[in-house]
Amino acid sequence: MSTVELSHLGAGLGPEDAREVLDRQAEVLELIARAAALPDVLTRILTSLEELIPGARSSVLLLDREGGTLHHGAAPSLPAQYVAAIDGISIREGAGSCGTAAALNAPVVAIDVRSDPLWVDFRDVAEAAGLRSCWSTPIDGRDGLPVGTFAVYHPQPHRPSRREELLVDRFSHLASVAIEHAGLLADLVESEERFRRSFDDNSLGMAIVAADRVIATSNRALTTLAQAGSGLVGRPLAELMTARGRSLDSLLDDLDGNGGGPMTFEATLHRDDRHDVEVEVTASLLHHRAGGTEQYVVNVLDLTERRAAERDRRARLEAETARRTAEELSHAKSELLAAVGHEARTPIQAIVGFAELLDTIDLDEARRREALGYIGAAARHVIDLLADVLDLSRLEANALPLDLEPVCVREVVVEVFGLLSAKAEQRQVQLSHEIADDVVRADRRRLRQVLLNLVGNAIRHGNVAGRVDVRTRPAPDDATVLVSVDDDGPGIPPDLLPRVFAPFARAEPKPAPDDGGGPGDLTQDESVGLGLGLVHGLMSAMGGDLRVDSTGPDGTSMLLRLPRAEATAP
């Protein structure tokens, strides 16, 4: 086998060859610097070598690493038929000198292609081209792997001399530089084309802004969005848009100081047709290699559709909320009517029953008066119930008439205790108060109604032989008076507490104990009625408040907050 692997290069070229190589190298580097086409640069390298090696013909094949094939790069003196025949050959051992050199990443010399076993598949085409010997050297890339092959042919059997080895080494290095540069240049061109396409064809508005914050270029989307028939180039960015909350220049100054961003903010885009639009702006920096700011990249997103979608979502949410509220109010109205009907049915039945009794049975005077008393009490209950319903409806309509005036709280409490003393004696409940001389601004009759309800509930639902205390509490400020109504009953059940001010709210069904206990002992047929809901509304209408301050096995404390008369404007 005549295939040999060349040894490392030894002594250098002679002075004359060195000068020739240096001159030709300068010419090639000048072509590379001018970004000449790769075939032109490779052709100049090959013609330079052929001038220094008389009778030689040369070529460069470029390696497709993914496909594992060699393709024509340049061959200024080889026949076109031969160039076409070897174009696209696969790299492998046995594929001529070039295919084998690329596969082995080592120089391969075929002194005589007629007898060299590597040339069996290409012997005829080589003879037809008048080629008898072929010496091929891999052209290494930056990673040390082949990017192509550099081949030298002779018309007769030939073994390369040391001088020829040195010349091919120099010129194959030049070919490597040219191929590498062409690859970088192609990548750069491809990158620029991708950027240009992504910039020009992007549906997002984009602009390149110079360091003086004047628009250097913009894409069609931004020009269309701004309705800028004359274009945007040359216009200050601050003229095109106004940032929200801060000046555009201050935002870009921050961008300069934080390393380049990106920074996103909302702004108003001033269109040439005077119809401004809301936009979202993302800005970032392109740094100059010397360290200074070269340009800003600005992306502009039209928020019109997003804002419309947000308004649509809000409208749907508001409509759904209104629908649910209407349904809840309708349901509450139905429950209220049912509860009022249930509450009124018992006294009305009593009235009817006693009326029939008086009509059908001849009663003595005492029993007749007793029946008439029951009828009167039942009628008063119905009247009170209807009055409460009317007051509640007026409160909800914000139409309840009030006579707000300075009212002494202690006077009202004493009056309430007098009205409820008989009821308290029936349950052996002790009433006590510790009220300061506070004067509040309220409707005296409505305040009495509130305290009658709260103290009456405390007597009714507290423990037998218990106590009810009404006292003034320390207020958080001079404009407020706090009054608490405390009992010693078993407290309000936890499941009822969130709904305690709702009309006719009911506790979970529980058996009632024998001591006639408090709200915590409500049975399935019992409810809080209209009272607490009504007095809660009355307190709010008078500018005050009512809440459950505490509740538990040791009792319940209801806390009233009233505006002090001196602190309330007439």
Coordinates of C-alpha atoms in Angstrom, one line a residue, residues 81-473:
Q81 CA -16.2 16.4 -15.2
Y82 CA -13.9 15.3 -12.4
V83 CA -15.1 18.0 -10.1
A84 CA -18.7 16.9 -10.6
A85 CA -17.8 13.2 -10.2
I86 CA -16.3 13.7 -6.7
D87 CA -18.8 16.3 -5.5
G88 CA -20.8 14.8 -2.6
I89 CA -18.7 11.7 -1.9
S90 CA -19.1 10.1 1.5
I91 CA -16.2 10.2 3.9
R92 CA -14.8 6.8 4.7
E93 CA -11.6 4.8 4.4
G94 CA -11.3 3.8 0.8
A95 CA -13.1 6.8 -0.7
G96 CA -10.0 8.2 -2.4
S97 CA -7.4 10.4 -0.8
C98 CA -9.9 13.1 0.2
G99 CA -12.6 10.9 1.6
T100 CA -10.1 8.9 3.6
A101 CA -8.2 11.9 4.9
A102 CA -11.5 13.4 6.2
A103 CA -12.6 10.1 7.8
L104 CA -9.2 9.6 9.5
N105 CA -8.4 13.2 10.1
A106 CA -4.9 12.6 8.8
P107 CA -3.0 13.4 5.6
V108 CA -3.2 10.7 2.9
V109 CA -0.9 10.4 -0.1
A110 CA -1.7 8.2 -3.1
I111 CA 1.6 8.2 -5.1
D112 CA -0.1 6.4 -8.0
V113 CA -3.9 6.2 -8.2
R114 CA -3.8 3.4 -10.7
S115 CA -2.3 1.1 -8.0
D116 CA -3.5 2.6 -4.8
P117 CA -6.4 0.6 -3.2
L118 CA -8.0 3.7 -1.9
W119 CA -8.8 4.8 -5.4
V120 CA -10.5 1.7 -6.7
D121 CA -13.9 3.5 -7.0
F122 CA -12.4 6.6 -8.6
R123 CA -9.6 5.3 -10.7
D124 CA -11.3 5.6 -14.0
V125 CA -12.5 9.2 -13.5
A126 CA -9.0 10.2 -12.3
E127 CA -7.4 8.7 -15.4
A128 CA -10.0 10.4 -17.7
A129 CA -8.9 13.7 -16.0
G130 CA -5.2 12.9 -16.5
L131 CA -4.5 12.6 -12.8
R132 CA -2.0 10.0 -11.5
S133 CA -1.2 11.1 -8.0
C134 CA -3.3 12.8 -5.2
W135 CA -2.1 14.0 -1.9
S136 CA -5.0 15.2 0.5
T137 CA -4.6 17.0 3.9
P138 CA -7.5 17.6 6.3
I139 CA -8.4 21.3 6.9
D140 CA -9.0 21.5 10.7
G141 CA -11.5 23.8 12.3
R142 CA -11.3 25.5 15.7
D143 CA -12.4 22.3 17.4
G144 CA -9.5 20.3 15.8
L145 CA -11.9 18.3 13.6
P146 CA -12.0 18.5 9.8
V147 CA -14.0 21.2 8.0
G148 CA -12.7 20.1 4.6
T149 CA -9.8 18.7 2.6
F150 CA -6.9 20.3 0.7
A151 CA -5.8 18.1 -2.3
V152 CA -2.8 18.4 -4.6
Y153 CA -2.8 16.4 -7.9
H154 CA 0.0 15.6 -10.4
P155 CA -0.2 14.1 -13.9
Q156 CA 2.4 11.5 -13.0
P157 CA 3.2 9.4 -10.0
H158 CA 4.5 11.8 -7.3
R159 CA 5.6 11.8 -3.7
P160 CA 5.5 15.3 -2.0
S161 CA 8.8 16.9 -1.0
R162 CA 9.4 18.6 2.3
R163 CA 9.1 22.0 0.6
E164 CA 5.7 20.9 -0.8
E165 CA 4.6 19.7 2.6
L166 CA 5.4 23.1 4.2
L167 CA 3.7 25.0 1.4
V168 CA 0.5 22.9 1.7
D169 CA 0.6 23.3 5.5
R170 CA 0.7 27.1 5.1
F171 CA -2.0 27.3 2.5
S172 CA -4.3 24.8 4.2
H173 CA -4.1 26.9 7.3
L174 CA -5.1 29.9 5.2
A175 CA -8.0 27.8 3.8
S176 CA -9.0 27.0 7.4
V177 CA -9.1 30.7 8.3
A178 CA -11.1 31.5 5.2
I179 CA -13.6 28.7 5.8
E180 CA -14.0 29.7 9.5
H181 CA -14.4 33.3 8.6
A182 CA -17.0 32.5 6.0
G183 CA -18.9 30.4 8.5
L184 CA -18.9 33.2 11.1
L185 CA -19.9 35.7 8.4
A186 CA -22.7 33.3 7.2
D187 CA -23.9 32.9 10.8
L188 CA -23.8 36.7 11.2
V189 CA -25.8 37.3 8.0
E190 CA -28.3 34.6 9.0
S191 CA -28.6 36.1 12.5
E192 CA -29.1 39.6 11.0
E193 CA -31.7 38.2 8.6
R194 CA -33.6 36.5 11.4
F195 CA -33.5 39.7 13.4
R196 CA -34.7 41.7 10.4
R197 CA -37.5 39.3 9.7
S198 CA -38.5 39.1 13.4
F199 CA -38.3 42.9 13.6
D200 CA -40.0 43.9 10.4
D201 CA -42.7 41.2 10.3
N202 CA -43.4 41.2 14.0
S203 CA -47.0 42.0 15.0
L204 CA -45.6 43.7 18.1
G205 CA -44.6 47.3 17.6
M206 CA -40.8 47.6 17.8
A207 CA -38.3 50.4 17.6
I208 CA -34.6 50.9 17.8
V209 CA -33.8 54.1 19.7
A210 CA -30.5 55.9 19.6
A211 CA -28.6 56.9 22.7
D212 CA -30.1 60.4 22.4
R213 CA -33.5 58.7 22.6
V214 CA -34.5 59.5 19.0
I215 CA -36.1 56.7 17.0
A216 CA -33.5 55.2 14.6
T217 CA -35.8 52.7 13.0
S218 CA -39.2 51.2 13.6
N219 CA -41.2 48.2 12.2
R220 CA -44.4 48.4 10.2
A221 CA -46.5 47.3 13.3
L222 CA -45.4 50.3 15.3
T223 CA -45.8 52.7 12.4
T224 CA -49.3 51.4 11.8
L225 CA -50.2 51.6 15.5
A226 CA -49.0 55.2 15.7
Q227 CA -50.8 56.0 12.4
A228 CA -47.6 57.7 11.4
G229 CA -47.9 58.1 7.6
S230 CA -44.6 59.9 7.4
G231 CA -42.8 57.4 9.5
L232 CA -41.3 57.5 13.0
V233 CA -37.6 57.7 12.2
G234 CA -36.1 60.9 13.6
R235 CA -38.8 61.5 16.1
P236 CA -38.0 61.7 19.9
L237 CA -39.4 58.7 21.8
A238 CA -40.9 61.1 24.4
E239 CA -42.9 62.7 21.6
L240 CA -44.4 59.4 20.6
M241 CA -45.4 58.2 24.1
T242 CA -46.0 59.4 27.7
A243 CA -45.2 57.0 30.5
R244 CA -47.7 56.6 33.4
G245 CA -46.7 57.9 36.8
R246 CA -43.2 59.0 35.8
S247 CA -41.4 60.8 33.0
L248 CA -40.1 58.6 30.2
D249 CA -36.6 60.0 30.6
S250 CA -36.5 59.1 34.3
L251 CA -37.5 55.5 33.4
L252 CA -34.8 55.2 30.8
D253 CA -32.3 56.8 33.2
D254 CA -33.1 54.0 35.7
L255 CA -32.7 51.5 32.8
D256 CA -29.2 52.9 32.2
G257 CA -28.4 52.5 35.9
N258 CA -29.6 48.9 36.5
G259 CA -27.6 47.1 33.8
G260 CA -29.9 47.3 30.9
G261 CA -33.2 45.9 32.0
P262 CA -35.6 44.8 30.6
M263 CA -38.0 47.3 32.1
T264 CA -41.8 47.2 31.5
F265 CA -44.2 50.0 32.1
E266 CA -47.6 51.3 30.8
A267 CA -47.8 54.4 28.7
T268 CA -50.1 56.4 26.4
L269 CA -49.2 56.3 22.7
H270 CA -49.9 59.5 20.9
R271 CA -51.2 58.7 17.4
D272 CA -51.0 61.1 14.5
D273 CA -54.8 60.8 14.2
R274 CA -55.2 62.2 17.7
H275 CA -56.7 59.0 19.1
D276 CA -54.4 58.0 21.8
V277 CA -54.1 54.4 22.9
E278 CA -52.9 52.6 26.0
V279 CA -49.8 50.5 25.5
E280 CA -47.4 48.3 27.5
V281 CA -43.8 49.2 26.8
T282 CA -40.8 46.9 27.4
A283 CA -37.4 48.6 27.0
S284 CA -33.9 47.2 27.2
L285 CA -30.4 48.3 26.4
L286 CA -27.9 47.3 23.7
H287 CA -24.4 48.1 25.0
H288 CA -21.6 49.3 22.8
R289 CA -18.5 47.1 22.9
A290 CA -16.5 50.0 24.4
G291 CA -19.0 50.1 27.4
G292 CA -21.2 53.0 26.5
T293 CA -24.9 52.9 25.7
E294 CA -25.4 52.4 22.0
Q295 CA -29.1 51.9 21.5
Y296 CA -32.4 51.1 23.2
V297 CA -34.7 48.3 22.0
V298 CA -38.4 49.3 22.6
N299 CA -41.3 46.9 22.3
V300 CA -44.8 48.4 22.3
L301 CA -48.0 46.2 22.9
D302 CA -51.4 47.7 22.2
L303 CA -53.6 47.2 25.3
T304 CA -56.9 48.0 23.6
E305 CA -58.0 44.4 23.3
R306 CA -56.8 43.5 26.8
R307 CA -58.6 46.5 28.3
A308 CA -61.8 45.6 26.4
A309 CA -61.5 42.0 27.6
E310 CA -61.0 43.2 31.2
R311 CA -64.1 45.5 30.9
D312 CA -66.1 42.6 29.5
R313 CA -65.0 40.3 32.4
R314 CA -66.0 43.0 34.9
A315 CA -69.3 43.6 33.2
R316 CA -70.0 39.8 33.2
L317 CA -69.0 39.6 36.9
E318 CA -71.1 42.6 37.8
A319 CA -74.1 41.1 35.9
E320 CA -73.6 37.8 37.6
T321 CA -73.3 39.5 41.0
A322 CA -76.4 41.5 40.4
R323 CA -78.3 38.3 39.3
R324 CA -77.2 36.4 42.4
T325 CA -78.0 39.4 44.6
A326 CA -81.5 39.6 43.1
E327 CA -82.0 35.9 43.6
E328 CA -80.8 36.2 47.2
L329 CA -83.0 39.2 47.9
S330 CA -86.0 37.4 46.3
H331 CA -85.3 34.3 48.4
A332 CA -84.9 36.5 51.6
K333 CA -88.1 38.2 50.8
S334 CA -89.9 34.9 50.4
E335 CA -88.5 33.7 53.7
L336 CA -89.4 36.9 55.4
L337 CA -93.0 36.7 54.2
A338 CA -93.3 33.1 55.2
A339 CA -91.8 33.9 58.7
V340 CA -94.1 36.9 59.1
G341 CA -97.1 34.7 58.2
H342 CA -96.0 32.1 60.6
E343 CA -95.4 34.7 63.3
A344 CA -98.8 36.3 62.8
R345 CA -100.8 33.1 62.4
T346 CA -100.8 32.2 66.1
P347 CA -102.2 35.4 67.6
I348 CA -104.7 35.7 64.8
Q349 CA -105.9 32.2 65.5
A350 CA -106.2 33.2 69.2
I351 CA -108.3 36.2 68.2
V352 CA -110.6 34.1 66.1
G353 CA -110.8 31.4 68.7
F354 CA -111.7 33.7 71.6
A355 CA -114.2 35.6 69.3
E356 CA -116.0 32.4 68.5
L357 CA -116.0 31.5 72.2
L358 CA -117.6 34.8 73.1
D359 CA -120.2 34.3 70.3
T360 CA -121.2 30.8 71.2
I361 CA -120.9 30.5 75.0
D362 CA -122.6 32.7 77.6
L363 CA -119.6 33.5 79.8
D364 CA -119.7 35.2 83.2
E365 CA -118.2 38.7 83.5
A366 CA -114.8 37.6 84.7
R367 CA -114.2 35.0 82.0
R368 CA -115.5 37.4 79.4
R369 CA -113.0 40.0 80.5
E370 CA -110.2 37.4 80.4
A371 CA -111.1 36.4 76.8
L372 CA -111.3 40.1 75.8
G373 CA -107.8 40.5 77.4
Y374 CA -106.4 37.6 75.3
I375 CA -107.9 39.1 72.2
G376 CA -106.4 42.5 72.9
A377 CA -103.0 41.1 73.6
A378 CA -103.0 39.1 70.4
A379 CA -104.2 42.1 68.4
R380 CA -101.4 44.2 69.9
H381 CA -98.8 41.5 69.0
V382 CA -100.0 41.5 65.4
I383 CA -100.0 45.3 65.3
D384 CA -96.4 45.4 66.7
L385 CA -95.3 42.7 64.2
L386 CA -96.8 44.7 61.3
A387 CA -95.1 47.9 62.7
D388 CA -91.8 46.1 62.8
V389 CA -92.2 44.9 59.2
L390 CA -93.0 48.4 58.1
D391 CA -90.1 49.9 59.9
L392 CA -87.7 47.2 58.5
S393 CA -88.9 47.9 55.0
R394 CA -88.5 51.7 55.5
L395 CA -84.9 51.1 56.8
E396 CA -84.1 49.0 53.7
A397 CA -85.5 51.8 51.5
N398 CA -83.6 54.4 53.6
A399 CA -86.9 56.2 54.2
L400 CA -87.5 55.8 57.9
P401 CA -88.3 59.2 59.5
L402 CA -86.1 60.0 62.4
D403 CA -86.1 62.9 64.8
L404 CA -82.5 63.2 65.8
E405 CA -81.9 65.3 69.0
P406 CA -79.8 65.3 72.1
V407 CA -80.9 62.4 74.3
C408 CA -79.7 61.5 77.8
V409 CA -79.0 57.8 77.7
R410 CA -79.6 57.3 81.5
E411 CA -83.1 58.7 81.2
V412 CA -84.0 56.3 78.4
V413 CA -82.5 53.3 80.4
V414 CA -84.5 54.2 83.5
E415 CA -87.7 54.5 81.4
V416 CA -87.0 51.1 79.8
F417 CA -86.4 49.5 83.1
G418 CA -89.7 50.8 84.3
L419 CA -91.6 49.4 81.3
L420 CA -89.9 46.0 81.7
S421 CA -90.0 45.7 85.5
A422 CA -93.1 43.5 85.6
K423 CA -91.6 41.1 83.0
A424 CA -88.4 41.0 85.0
E425 CA -90.3 40.2 88.2
Q426 CA -92.1 37.3 86.5
R427 CA -88.7 35.6 85.8
Q428 CA -87.1 36.9 89.0
V429 CA -84.4 38.8 87.0
Q430 CA -82.6 41.7 88.7
L431 CA -82.2 44.8 86.5
S432 CA -79.3 47.2 87.2
H433 CA -77.5 50.0 85.4
E434 CA -74.3 52.0 85.7
I435 CA -74.9 54.8 83.1
A436 CA -72.9 58.1 83.1
D437 CA -74.5 61.4 82.2
D438 CA -73.8 61.0 78.5
V439 CA -75.9 62.8 75.9
V440 CA -76.1 61.2 72.5
R441 CA -77.6 62.4 69.2
A442 CA -80.5 60.0 68.5
D443 CA -84.2 59.6 68.0
R444 CA -85.5 59.2 71.5
R445 CA -88.4 56.9 70.6
R446 CA -86.2 54.7 68.4
L447 CA -83.4 54.5 71.0
R448 CA -86.0 53.4 73.6
Q449 CA -87.2 50.8 71.0
V450 CA -83.7 49.5 70.7
L451 CA -83.1 49.2 74.4
L452 CA -86.6 47.7 75.0
N453 CA -85.7 45.0 72.5
L454 CA -82.2 44.2 73.9
V455 CA -83.2 44.3 77.6
G456 CA -86.4 42.4 76.8
N457 CA -84.4 39.7 75.0
A458 CA -81.9 39.5 77.9
I459 CA -84.8 39.0 80.4
R460 CA -86.5 36.5 78.2
H461 CA -83.5 34.4 77.2
G462 CA -81.4 34.8 80.3
N463 CA -81.4 32.5 83.3
V464 CA -84.4 32.5 85.7
A465 CA -83.4 34.4 88.8
G466 CA -80.5 35.9 86.8
R467 CA -79.5 39.5 86.2
V468 CA -79.3 42.0 83.4
D469 CA -76.8 44.9 83.5
V470 CA -76.8 48.0 81.4
R471 CA -73.6 50.0 81.7
T472 CA -71.5 52.7 80.0
R473 CA -68.2 51.4 78.5

